[in-house]
């Protein structure tokens, strides 16, 4: 075989063919493997693209609705990279299923195209927005209201007592 069908790798298989009669036709079968490609993702901080993000989990799907998963979930390493290999050529949808700690989760699947024979593609750079944890309410507001309310009640009571004393002093 000199040229494989489109989308297939050239077989390195050799076959010996013997002809017993002139003009004889002999069927020969070669097994070609499908050409595959890869997808590489680089996860970075939205405000500082030089900062790679570890801990982002991605899944790859065959359709935008993200129902039929291809392979297993892959998590970004310390350098922010995620890699999917041995993919058949075509369109897939990449979905972030877990964001790095303190970063917003991307909610929409991202369409990606895998090209046959492209096993070292340029990384798809995905940026995440930093979302620091909010301060936890400690209940101090409720205590402040109770303290202020209690002080107001005491002040009101003191005014009533002072008024009673003045009235009693006035009556004598």
PDB file of C-alpha atoms in Angstrom, residues 11 13 26 35 51 57 61 65 95 106 108 111 119 121 135 141 145 151 164 168:
ATOM      1  CA  UNK A  11       0.292   0.593   7.322  1.00  0.00           C
ATOM      2  CA  UNK A  13       2.646  -4.096   6.952  1.00  0.00           C
ATOM      3  CA  UNK A  26      -5.463 -11.340  -6.123  1.00  0.00           C
ATOM      4  CA  UNK A  35      -5.412   8.776  12.510  1.00  0.00           C
ATOM      5  CA  UNK A  51      -0.241  32.343  36.306  1.00  0.00           C
ATOM      6  CA  UNK A  57     -11.256  19.362  36.043  1.00  0.00           C
ATOM      7  CA  UNK A  61     -18.174  15.349  25.185  1.00  0.00           C
ATOM      8  CA  UNK A  65     -25.506  19.037  25.621  1.00  0.00           C
ATOM      9  CA  UNK A  95     -16.673  21.338  29.811  1.00  0.00           C
ATOM     10  CA  UNK A 106     -17.069  28.031  33.557  1.00  0.00           C
ATOM     11  CA  UNK A 108     -20.817  26.733  29.080  1.00  0.00           C
ATOM     12  CA  UNK A 111     -16.438  23.703  21.112  1.00  0.00           C
ATOM     13  CA  UNK A 119      -0.639  15.246  18.346  1.00  0.00           C
ATOM     14  CA  UNK A 121      -1.417  21.087  18.977  1.00  0.00           C
ATOM     15  CA  UNK A 135     -16.215  37.033  54.730  1.00  0.00           C
ATOM     16  CA  UNK A 141     -24.790  42.571  63.594  1.00  0.00           C
ATOM     17  CA  UNK A 145     -28.717  45.470  67.566  1.00  0.00           C
ATOM     18  CA  UNK A 151     -29.000  50.585  76.004  1.00  0.00           C
ATOM     19  CA  UNK A 164     -40.972  60.223  88.486  1.00  0.00           C
ATOM     20  CA  UNK A 168     -42.460  63.354  93.427  1.00  0.00           C
TER      21      UNK A 168
END
